[in-house]
CSV table of C-alpha atoms and ligand atoms in Angstrom, one decimal:
chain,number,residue,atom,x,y,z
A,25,UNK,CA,-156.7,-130.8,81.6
A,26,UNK,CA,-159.0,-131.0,83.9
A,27,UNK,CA,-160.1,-134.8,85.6
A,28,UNK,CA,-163.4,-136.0,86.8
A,29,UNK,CA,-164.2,-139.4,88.1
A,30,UNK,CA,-167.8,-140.7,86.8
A,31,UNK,CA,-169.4,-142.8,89.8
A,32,UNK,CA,-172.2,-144.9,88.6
A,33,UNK,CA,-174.9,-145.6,91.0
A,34,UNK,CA,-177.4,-146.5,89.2
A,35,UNK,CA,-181.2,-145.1,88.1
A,36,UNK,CA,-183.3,-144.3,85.3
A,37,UNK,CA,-180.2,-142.9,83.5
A,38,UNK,CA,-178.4,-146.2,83.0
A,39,UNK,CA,-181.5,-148.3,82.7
A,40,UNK,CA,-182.4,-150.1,79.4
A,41,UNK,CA,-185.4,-152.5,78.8
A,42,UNK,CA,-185.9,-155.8,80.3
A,43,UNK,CA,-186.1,-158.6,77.8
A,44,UNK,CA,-189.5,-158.9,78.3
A,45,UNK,CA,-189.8,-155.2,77.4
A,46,UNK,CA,-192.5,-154.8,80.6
A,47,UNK,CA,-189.6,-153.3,82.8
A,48,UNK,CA,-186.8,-151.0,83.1
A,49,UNK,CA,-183.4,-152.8,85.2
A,50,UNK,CA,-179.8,-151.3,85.4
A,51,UNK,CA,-177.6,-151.4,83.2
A,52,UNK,CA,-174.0,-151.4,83.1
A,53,UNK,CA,-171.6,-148.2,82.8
A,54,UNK,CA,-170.2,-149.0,79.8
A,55,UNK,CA,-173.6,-148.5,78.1
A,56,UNK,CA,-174.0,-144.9,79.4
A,57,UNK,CA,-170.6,-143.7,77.9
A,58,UNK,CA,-171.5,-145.2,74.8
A,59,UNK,CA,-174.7,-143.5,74.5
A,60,UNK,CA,-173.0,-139.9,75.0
A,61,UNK,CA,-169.6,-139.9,72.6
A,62,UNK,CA,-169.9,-135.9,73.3
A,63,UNK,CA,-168.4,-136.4,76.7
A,64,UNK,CA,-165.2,-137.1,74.4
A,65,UNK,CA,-164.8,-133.9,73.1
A,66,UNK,CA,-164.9,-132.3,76.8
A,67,UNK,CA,-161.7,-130.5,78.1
A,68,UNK,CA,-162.0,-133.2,80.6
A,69,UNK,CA,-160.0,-136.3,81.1
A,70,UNK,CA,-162.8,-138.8,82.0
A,71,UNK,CA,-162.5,-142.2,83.8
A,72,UNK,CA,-165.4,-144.0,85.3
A,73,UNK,CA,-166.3,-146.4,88.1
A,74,UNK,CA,-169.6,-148.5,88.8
A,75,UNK,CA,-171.3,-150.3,91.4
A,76,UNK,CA,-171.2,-153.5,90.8
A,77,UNK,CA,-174.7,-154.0,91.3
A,78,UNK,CA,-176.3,-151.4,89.7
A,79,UNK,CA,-179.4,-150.1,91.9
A,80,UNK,CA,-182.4,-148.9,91.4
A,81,UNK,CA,-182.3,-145.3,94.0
A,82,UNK,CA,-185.2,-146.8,96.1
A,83,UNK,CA,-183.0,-149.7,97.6
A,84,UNK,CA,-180.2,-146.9,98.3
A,85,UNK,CA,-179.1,-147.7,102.1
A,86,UNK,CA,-177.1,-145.9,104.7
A,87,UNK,CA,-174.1,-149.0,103.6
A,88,UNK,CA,-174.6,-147.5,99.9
A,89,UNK,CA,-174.1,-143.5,101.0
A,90,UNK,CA,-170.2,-144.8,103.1
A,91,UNK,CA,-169.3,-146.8,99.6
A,92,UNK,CA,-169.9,-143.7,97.5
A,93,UNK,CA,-168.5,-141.3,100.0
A,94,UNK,CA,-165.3,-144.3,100.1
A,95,UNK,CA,-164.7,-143.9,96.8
A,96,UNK,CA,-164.5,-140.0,96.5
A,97,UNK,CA,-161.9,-140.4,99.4
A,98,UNK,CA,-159.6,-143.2,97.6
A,99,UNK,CA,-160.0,-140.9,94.6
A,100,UNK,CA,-160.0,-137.2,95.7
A,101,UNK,CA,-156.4,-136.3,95.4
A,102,UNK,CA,-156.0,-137.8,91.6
A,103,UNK,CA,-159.0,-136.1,90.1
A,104,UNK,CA,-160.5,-132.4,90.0
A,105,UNK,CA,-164.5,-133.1,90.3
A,106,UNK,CA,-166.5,-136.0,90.5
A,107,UNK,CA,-170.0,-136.4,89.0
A,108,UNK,CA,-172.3,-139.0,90.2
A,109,UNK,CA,-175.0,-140.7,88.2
A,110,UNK,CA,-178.2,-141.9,90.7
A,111,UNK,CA,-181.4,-142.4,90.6
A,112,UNK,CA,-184.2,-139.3,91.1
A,113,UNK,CA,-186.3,-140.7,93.4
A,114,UNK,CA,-183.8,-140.7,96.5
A,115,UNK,CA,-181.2,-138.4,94.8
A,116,UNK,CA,-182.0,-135.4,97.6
A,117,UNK,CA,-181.4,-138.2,100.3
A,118,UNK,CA,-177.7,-139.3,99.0
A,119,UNK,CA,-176.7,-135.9,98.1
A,120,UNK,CA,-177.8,-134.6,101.7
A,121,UNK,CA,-176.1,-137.5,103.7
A,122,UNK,CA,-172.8,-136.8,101.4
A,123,UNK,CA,-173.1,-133.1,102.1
A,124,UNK,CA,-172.8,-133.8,105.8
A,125,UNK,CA,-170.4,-137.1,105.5
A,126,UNK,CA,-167.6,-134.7,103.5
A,127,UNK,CA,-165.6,-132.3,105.5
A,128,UNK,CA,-163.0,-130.1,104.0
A,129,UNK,CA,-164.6,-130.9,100.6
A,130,UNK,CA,-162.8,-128.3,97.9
A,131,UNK,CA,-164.0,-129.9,94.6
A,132,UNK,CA,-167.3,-130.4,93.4
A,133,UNK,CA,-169.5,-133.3,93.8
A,134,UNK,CA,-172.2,-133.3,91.2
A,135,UNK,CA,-175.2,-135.7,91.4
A,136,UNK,CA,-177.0,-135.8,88.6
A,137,UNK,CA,-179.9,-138.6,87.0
A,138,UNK,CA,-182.7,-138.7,84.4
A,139,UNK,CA,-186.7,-139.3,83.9
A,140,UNK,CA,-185.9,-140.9,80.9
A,141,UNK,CA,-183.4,-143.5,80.0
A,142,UNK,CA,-180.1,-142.4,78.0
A,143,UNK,CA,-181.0,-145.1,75.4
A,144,UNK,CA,-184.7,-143.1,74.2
A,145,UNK,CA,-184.9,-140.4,71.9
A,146,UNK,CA,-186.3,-138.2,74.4
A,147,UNK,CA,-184.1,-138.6,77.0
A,148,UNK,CA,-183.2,-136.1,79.4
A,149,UNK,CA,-180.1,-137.9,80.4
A,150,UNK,CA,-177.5,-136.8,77.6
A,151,UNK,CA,-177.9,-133.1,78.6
A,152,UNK,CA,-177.6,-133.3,82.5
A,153,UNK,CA,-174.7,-136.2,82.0
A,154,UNK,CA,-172.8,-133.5,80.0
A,155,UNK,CA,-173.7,-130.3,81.5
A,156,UNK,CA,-172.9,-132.0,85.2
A,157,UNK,CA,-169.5,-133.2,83.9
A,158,UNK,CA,-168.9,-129.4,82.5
A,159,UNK,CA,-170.1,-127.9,85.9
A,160,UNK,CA,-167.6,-130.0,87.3
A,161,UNK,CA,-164.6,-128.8,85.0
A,162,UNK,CA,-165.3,-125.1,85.9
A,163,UNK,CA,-162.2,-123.5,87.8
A,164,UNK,CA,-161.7,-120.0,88.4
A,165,UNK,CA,-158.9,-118.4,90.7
A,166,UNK,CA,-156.9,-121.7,89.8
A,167,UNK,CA,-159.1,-123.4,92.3
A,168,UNK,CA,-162.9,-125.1,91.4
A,169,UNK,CA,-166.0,-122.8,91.4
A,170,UNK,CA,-167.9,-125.6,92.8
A,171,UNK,CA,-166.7,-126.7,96.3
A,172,UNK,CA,-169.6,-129.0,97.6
A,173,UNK,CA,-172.6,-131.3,97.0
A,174,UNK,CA,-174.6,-130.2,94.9
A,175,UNK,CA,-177.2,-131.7,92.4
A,176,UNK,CA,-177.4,-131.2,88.6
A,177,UNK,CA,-180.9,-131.9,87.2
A,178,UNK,CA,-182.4,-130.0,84.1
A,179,UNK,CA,-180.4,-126.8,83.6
A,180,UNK,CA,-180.5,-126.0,87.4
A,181,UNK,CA,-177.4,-126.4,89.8
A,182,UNK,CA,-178.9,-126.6,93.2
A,183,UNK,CA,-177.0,-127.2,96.8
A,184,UNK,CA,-178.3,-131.0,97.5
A,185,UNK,CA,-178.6,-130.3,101.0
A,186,UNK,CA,-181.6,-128.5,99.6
A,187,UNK,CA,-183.6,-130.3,97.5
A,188,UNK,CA,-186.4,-132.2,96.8
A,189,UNK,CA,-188.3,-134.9,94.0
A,190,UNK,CA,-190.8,-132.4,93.3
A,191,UNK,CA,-192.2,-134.1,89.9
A,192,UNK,CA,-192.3,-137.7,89.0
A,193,UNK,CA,-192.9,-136.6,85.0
A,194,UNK,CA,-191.6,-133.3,84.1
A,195,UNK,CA,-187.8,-133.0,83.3
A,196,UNK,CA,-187.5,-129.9,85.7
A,197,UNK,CA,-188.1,-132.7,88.8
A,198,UNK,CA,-185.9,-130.6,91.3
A,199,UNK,CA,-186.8,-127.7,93.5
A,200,UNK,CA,-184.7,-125.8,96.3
A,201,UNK,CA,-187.7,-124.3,97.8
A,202,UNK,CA,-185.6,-122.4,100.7
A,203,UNK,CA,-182.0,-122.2,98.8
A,204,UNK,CA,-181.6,-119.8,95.5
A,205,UNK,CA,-180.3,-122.0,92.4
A,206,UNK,CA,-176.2,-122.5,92.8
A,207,UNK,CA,-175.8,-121.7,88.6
A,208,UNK,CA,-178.4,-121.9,85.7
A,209,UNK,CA,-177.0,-123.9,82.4
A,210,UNK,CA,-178.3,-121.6,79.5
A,211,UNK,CA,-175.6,-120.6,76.9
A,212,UNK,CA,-173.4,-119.9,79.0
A,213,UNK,CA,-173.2,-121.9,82.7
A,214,UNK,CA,-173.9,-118.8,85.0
A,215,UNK,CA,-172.8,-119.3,88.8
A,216,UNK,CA,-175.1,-117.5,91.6
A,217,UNK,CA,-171.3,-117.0,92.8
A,218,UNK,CA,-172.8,-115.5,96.8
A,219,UNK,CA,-174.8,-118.5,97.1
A,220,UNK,CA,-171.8,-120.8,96.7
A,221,UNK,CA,-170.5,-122.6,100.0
A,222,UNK,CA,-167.0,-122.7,101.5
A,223,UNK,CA,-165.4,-124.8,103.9
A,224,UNK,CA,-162.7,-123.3,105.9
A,225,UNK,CA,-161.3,-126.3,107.1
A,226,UNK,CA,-158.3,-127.3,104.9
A,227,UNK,CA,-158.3,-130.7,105.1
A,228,UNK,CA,-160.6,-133.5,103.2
A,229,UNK,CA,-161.8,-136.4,105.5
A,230,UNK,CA,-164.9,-138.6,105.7
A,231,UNK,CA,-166.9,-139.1,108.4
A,232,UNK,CA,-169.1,-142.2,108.5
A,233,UNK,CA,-171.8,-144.0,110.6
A,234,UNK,CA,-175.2,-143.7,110.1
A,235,UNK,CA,-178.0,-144.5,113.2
A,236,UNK,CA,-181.2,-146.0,111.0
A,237,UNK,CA,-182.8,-146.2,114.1
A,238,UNK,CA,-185.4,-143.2,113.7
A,239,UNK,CA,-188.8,-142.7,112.6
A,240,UNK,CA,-190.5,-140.1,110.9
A,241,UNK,CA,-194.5,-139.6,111.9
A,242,UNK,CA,-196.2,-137.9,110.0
A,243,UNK,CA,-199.4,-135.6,111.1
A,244,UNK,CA,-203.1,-135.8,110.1
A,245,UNK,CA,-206.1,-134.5,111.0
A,246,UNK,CA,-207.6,-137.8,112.9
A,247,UNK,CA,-204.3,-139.5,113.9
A,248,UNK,CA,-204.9,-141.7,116.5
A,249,UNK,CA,-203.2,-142.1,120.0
A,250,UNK,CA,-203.1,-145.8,119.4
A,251,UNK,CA,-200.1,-144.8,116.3
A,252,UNK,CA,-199.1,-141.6,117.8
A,253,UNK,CA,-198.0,-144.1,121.3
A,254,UNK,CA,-196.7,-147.1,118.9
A,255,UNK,CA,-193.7,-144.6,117.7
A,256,UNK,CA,-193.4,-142.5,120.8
A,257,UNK,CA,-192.8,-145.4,123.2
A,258,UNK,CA,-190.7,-147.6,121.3
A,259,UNK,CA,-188.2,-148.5,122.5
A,260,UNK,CA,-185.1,-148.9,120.2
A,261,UNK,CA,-185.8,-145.2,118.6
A,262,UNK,CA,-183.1,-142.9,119.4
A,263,UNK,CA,-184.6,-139.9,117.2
A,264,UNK,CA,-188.3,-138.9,115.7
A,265,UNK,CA,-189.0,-136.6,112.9
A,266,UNK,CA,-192.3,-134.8,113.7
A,267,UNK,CA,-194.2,-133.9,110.0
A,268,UNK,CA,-196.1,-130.9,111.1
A,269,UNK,CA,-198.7,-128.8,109.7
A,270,UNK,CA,-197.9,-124.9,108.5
A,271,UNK,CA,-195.6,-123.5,110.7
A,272,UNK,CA,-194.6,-126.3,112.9
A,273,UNK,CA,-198.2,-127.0,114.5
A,274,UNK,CA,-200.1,-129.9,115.7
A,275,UNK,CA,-203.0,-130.7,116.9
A,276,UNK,CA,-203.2,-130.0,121.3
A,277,UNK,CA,-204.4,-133.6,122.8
A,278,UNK,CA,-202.6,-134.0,125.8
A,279,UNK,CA,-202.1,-137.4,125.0
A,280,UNK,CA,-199.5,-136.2,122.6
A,281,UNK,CA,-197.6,-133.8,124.4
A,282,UNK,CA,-197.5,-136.6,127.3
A,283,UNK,CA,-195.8,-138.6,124.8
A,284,UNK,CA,-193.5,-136.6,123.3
A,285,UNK,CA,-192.3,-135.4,127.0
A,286,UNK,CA,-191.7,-138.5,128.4
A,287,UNK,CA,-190.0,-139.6,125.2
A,288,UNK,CA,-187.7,-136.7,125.3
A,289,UNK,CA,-187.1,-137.6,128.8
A,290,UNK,CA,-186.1,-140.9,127.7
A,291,UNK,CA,-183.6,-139.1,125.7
A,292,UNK,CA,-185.2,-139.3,122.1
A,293,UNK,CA,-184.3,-136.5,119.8
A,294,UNK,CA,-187.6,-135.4,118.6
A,295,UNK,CA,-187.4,-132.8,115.8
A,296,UNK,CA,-190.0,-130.6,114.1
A,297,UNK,CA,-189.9,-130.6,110.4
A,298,UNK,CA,-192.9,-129.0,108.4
A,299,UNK,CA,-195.4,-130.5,105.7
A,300,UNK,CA,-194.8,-127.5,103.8
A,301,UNK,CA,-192.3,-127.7,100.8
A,302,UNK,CA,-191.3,-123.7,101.3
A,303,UNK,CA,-191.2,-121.5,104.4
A,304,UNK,CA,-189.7,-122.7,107.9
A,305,UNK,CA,-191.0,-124.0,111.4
A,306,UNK,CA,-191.8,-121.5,113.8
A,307,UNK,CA,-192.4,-122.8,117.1
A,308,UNK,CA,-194.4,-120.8,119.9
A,309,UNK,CA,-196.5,-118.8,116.9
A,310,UNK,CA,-199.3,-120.4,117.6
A,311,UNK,CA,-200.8,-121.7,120.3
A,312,UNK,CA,-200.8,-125.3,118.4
A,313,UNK,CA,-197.1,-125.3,118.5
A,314,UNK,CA,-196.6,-123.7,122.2
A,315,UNK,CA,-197.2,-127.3,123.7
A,316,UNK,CA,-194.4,-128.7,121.5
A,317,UNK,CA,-191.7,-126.6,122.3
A,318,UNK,CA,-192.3,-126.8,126.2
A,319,UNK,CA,-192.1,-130.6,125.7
A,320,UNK,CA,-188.5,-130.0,124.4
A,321,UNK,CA,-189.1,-130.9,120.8
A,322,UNK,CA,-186.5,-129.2,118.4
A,323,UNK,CA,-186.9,-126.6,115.7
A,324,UNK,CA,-185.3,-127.6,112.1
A,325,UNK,CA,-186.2,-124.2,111.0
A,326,UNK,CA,-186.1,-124.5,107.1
A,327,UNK,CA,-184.6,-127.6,106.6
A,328,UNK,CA,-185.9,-130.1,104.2
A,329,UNK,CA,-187.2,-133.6,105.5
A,330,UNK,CA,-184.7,-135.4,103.1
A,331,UNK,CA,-181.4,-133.2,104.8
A,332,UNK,CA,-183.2,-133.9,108.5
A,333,UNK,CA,-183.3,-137.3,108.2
A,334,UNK,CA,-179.7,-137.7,107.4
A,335,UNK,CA,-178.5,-135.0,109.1
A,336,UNK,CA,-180.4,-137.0,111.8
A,337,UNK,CA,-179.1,-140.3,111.8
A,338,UNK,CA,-175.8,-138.8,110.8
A,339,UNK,CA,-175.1,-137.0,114.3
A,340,UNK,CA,-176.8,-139.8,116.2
A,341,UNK,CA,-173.8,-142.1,114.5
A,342,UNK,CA,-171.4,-139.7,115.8
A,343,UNK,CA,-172.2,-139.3,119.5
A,344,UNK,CA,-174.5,-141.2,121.7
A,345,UNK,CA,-175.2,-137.8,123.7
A,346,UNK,CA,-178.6,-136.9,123.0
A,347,UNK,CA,-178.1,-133.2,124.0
A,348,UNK,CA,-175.6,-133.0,121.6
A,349,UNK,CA,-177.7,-134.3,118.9
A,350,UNK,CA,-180.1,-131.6,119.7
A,351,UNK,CA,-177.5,-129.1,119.8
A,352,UNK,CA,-175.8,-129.9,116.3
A,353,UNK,CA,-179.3,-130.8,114.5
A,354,UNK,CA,-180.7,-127.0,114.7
A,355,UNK,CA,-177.2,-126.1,113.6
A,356,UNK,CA,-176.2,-125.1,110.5
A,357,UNK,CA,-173.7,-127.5,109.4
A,358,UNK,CA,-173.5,-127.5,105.2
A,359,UNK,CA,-175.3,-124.9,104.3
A,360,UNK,CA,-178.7,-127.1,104.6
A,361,UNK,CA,-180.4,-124.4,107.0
A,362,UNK,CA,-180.2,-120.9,106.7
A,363,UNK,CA,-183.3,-120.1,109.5
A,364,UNK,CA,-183.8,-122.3,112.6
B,17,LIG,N1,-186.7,-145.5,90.2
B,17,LIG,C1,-185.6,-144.7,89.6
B,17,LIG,C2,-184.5,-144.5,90.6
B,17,LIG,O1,-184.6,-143.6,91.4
B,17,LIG,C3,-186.1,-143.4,89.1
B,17,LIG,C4,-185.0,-142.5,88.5
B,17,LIG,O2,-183.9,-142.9,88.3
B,17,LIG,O3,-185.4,-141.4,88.1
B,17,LIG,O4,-183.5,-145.2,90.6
């Protein structure tokens, strides 16, 4: 029988009513398992663990992504899979900082959460708590189908790496704009089995150490020099994510390039990641994006903003070399970029 370790987070899935009724707070685990008894008749031995604070996913930290990564490693050689219940609204964030914390990983990590509560008669929670935990059970070769991060939300099994909160109301909140589904839950649970990712290394460690200190500026017709020097010439940033129009453009002032050169010369990673959900950046194919390469800024190619910023202050907590940084940031790592 196969054995999956439930990690409770947190989110929308475990929340119940305040006692005032006017707002929605964690619960405990307990709860959740006794709102699905189906997960009982599973092929699945099932034991769970919680946070001991249960959080909402909007005060998920850096401190939160090493305690949930910690307790895959304590676990990873007694159980087969491990599904993880979080909140939506940074769910792309956890699952891309895992994704790049995990090396070696040969068992599935499933993230899954809800837009509705388990408790409500509505909810979307029973069906993506079970169909994660299935997902999770799947073997094939007499090893797991599933052998990384990957996130479970309303019949779709997408890389996390690759996703995004696309809705805030339908139950279908997910896309993968620039990664094909990993499986689709209908009657039968059917893999996409060339889009799954392998590791080749054999062993499973955990790399930790996150660098918070970047920023992330985003572009606008009209932004100012007065905010555009604020973030460029401060001082304790070791990385910027550039939000850039279309195909990795920005607007030409001279002011900015100035910036971002002496910046870089300063040793700041600065990284080009585009406004657009789908498509990738493209640096030098138009004249508005000419000035940014020159200045040294880097390419993230088809990466999503929520895999960029962790990938981001993930290598900047393993090395203090800035080239290096830029090196490893337009490389594909886990599968989160497939065109830089
Ligand atoms: N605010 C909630 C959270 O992210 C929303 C959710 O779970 O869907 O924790």
């Amino acid at each position: 029988m196969t054995s999956i370790l439930i990690i409770y987070t947190g989110g929308t899935i475990g929340m119940i009513e305040s006692e005032d009724r006017q707002t929605l707070v964690p619960f405990n685990l307990k709860h959740v398992l006794e709102q699905v008894p189906e997960l009982k008749k599973l092929d699945a031995k099932l034991s769970s663990v919680s946070f001991e604070q249960p959080l909402d996913s909007s005060d998920i930290e850096p401190e939160h992504w090493m305690a949930i990564a910690e307790i895959v490693k304590q676990n990873y050689e007694e159980y087969d899979g491990f599904v993880i219940l979080h909140g939506s609204d940074t769910l792309a964030y956890t699952a891309s900082a895992l994704s790049f914390m995990f090396e070696g990983l040969k068992k599935p990590v499933i993230l899954t959460g809800s837009q509705l509560p388990i408790g409500m008669i509505r909810t979307d929670a029973r069906e993506n708590l079970i169909t994660a935990v299935e997902f999770a059970t799947l073997r094939m070769h007499d090893e797991p189908v599933l052998q990384e991060v990957a996130i479970y939300f309303e019949d779709m099994l997408y890389r996390g790496n690759r996703t995004k909160k696309f809705s805030t109301e339908a139950f279908d909140a997910f896309i993968s704009p620039n990664y094909p589904k990993l499986a689709k839950a209908g009657v039968n649970l059917n893999f996409d089995f060339n889009e799954l990712f392998r590791c080749e290394r054999e062993e499973f460690s955990v790399q930790d150490g996150f660098d918070n200190r970047i920023a992330v500026l985003t572009l606008f017709p009209g932004i100012t020099e007065q905010l555009v020097t604020a973030v460029l010439t401060n001082e304790n940033l070791r990385g910027i994510i550039i939000l850039t129009f279309g195909s990795g453009n920005a607007p030409r002032h001279q002011w900015l390039m100035t910036a971002i050169e002496s910046a870089v010369k300063r040793g700041v990673v600065i990284v080009n990641v585009t406004q657009c959900a789908k498509g990738n950046v493209e640096q030098g194919k138009y004249e508005t994006s000419v000035g940014l390469l020159s200045a040294g800024v880097v390419s993230c190619g088809d990466m999503t903003l929520e895999a960029t910023v962790t990938k981001l202050m993930f290598l900047l907590g393993q090395s203090d070399d800035s080239e290096w940084v830029r090196d490893r940031i337009a490389t594909n790592l886990k599968g989160e970029l497939s065109v830089s």
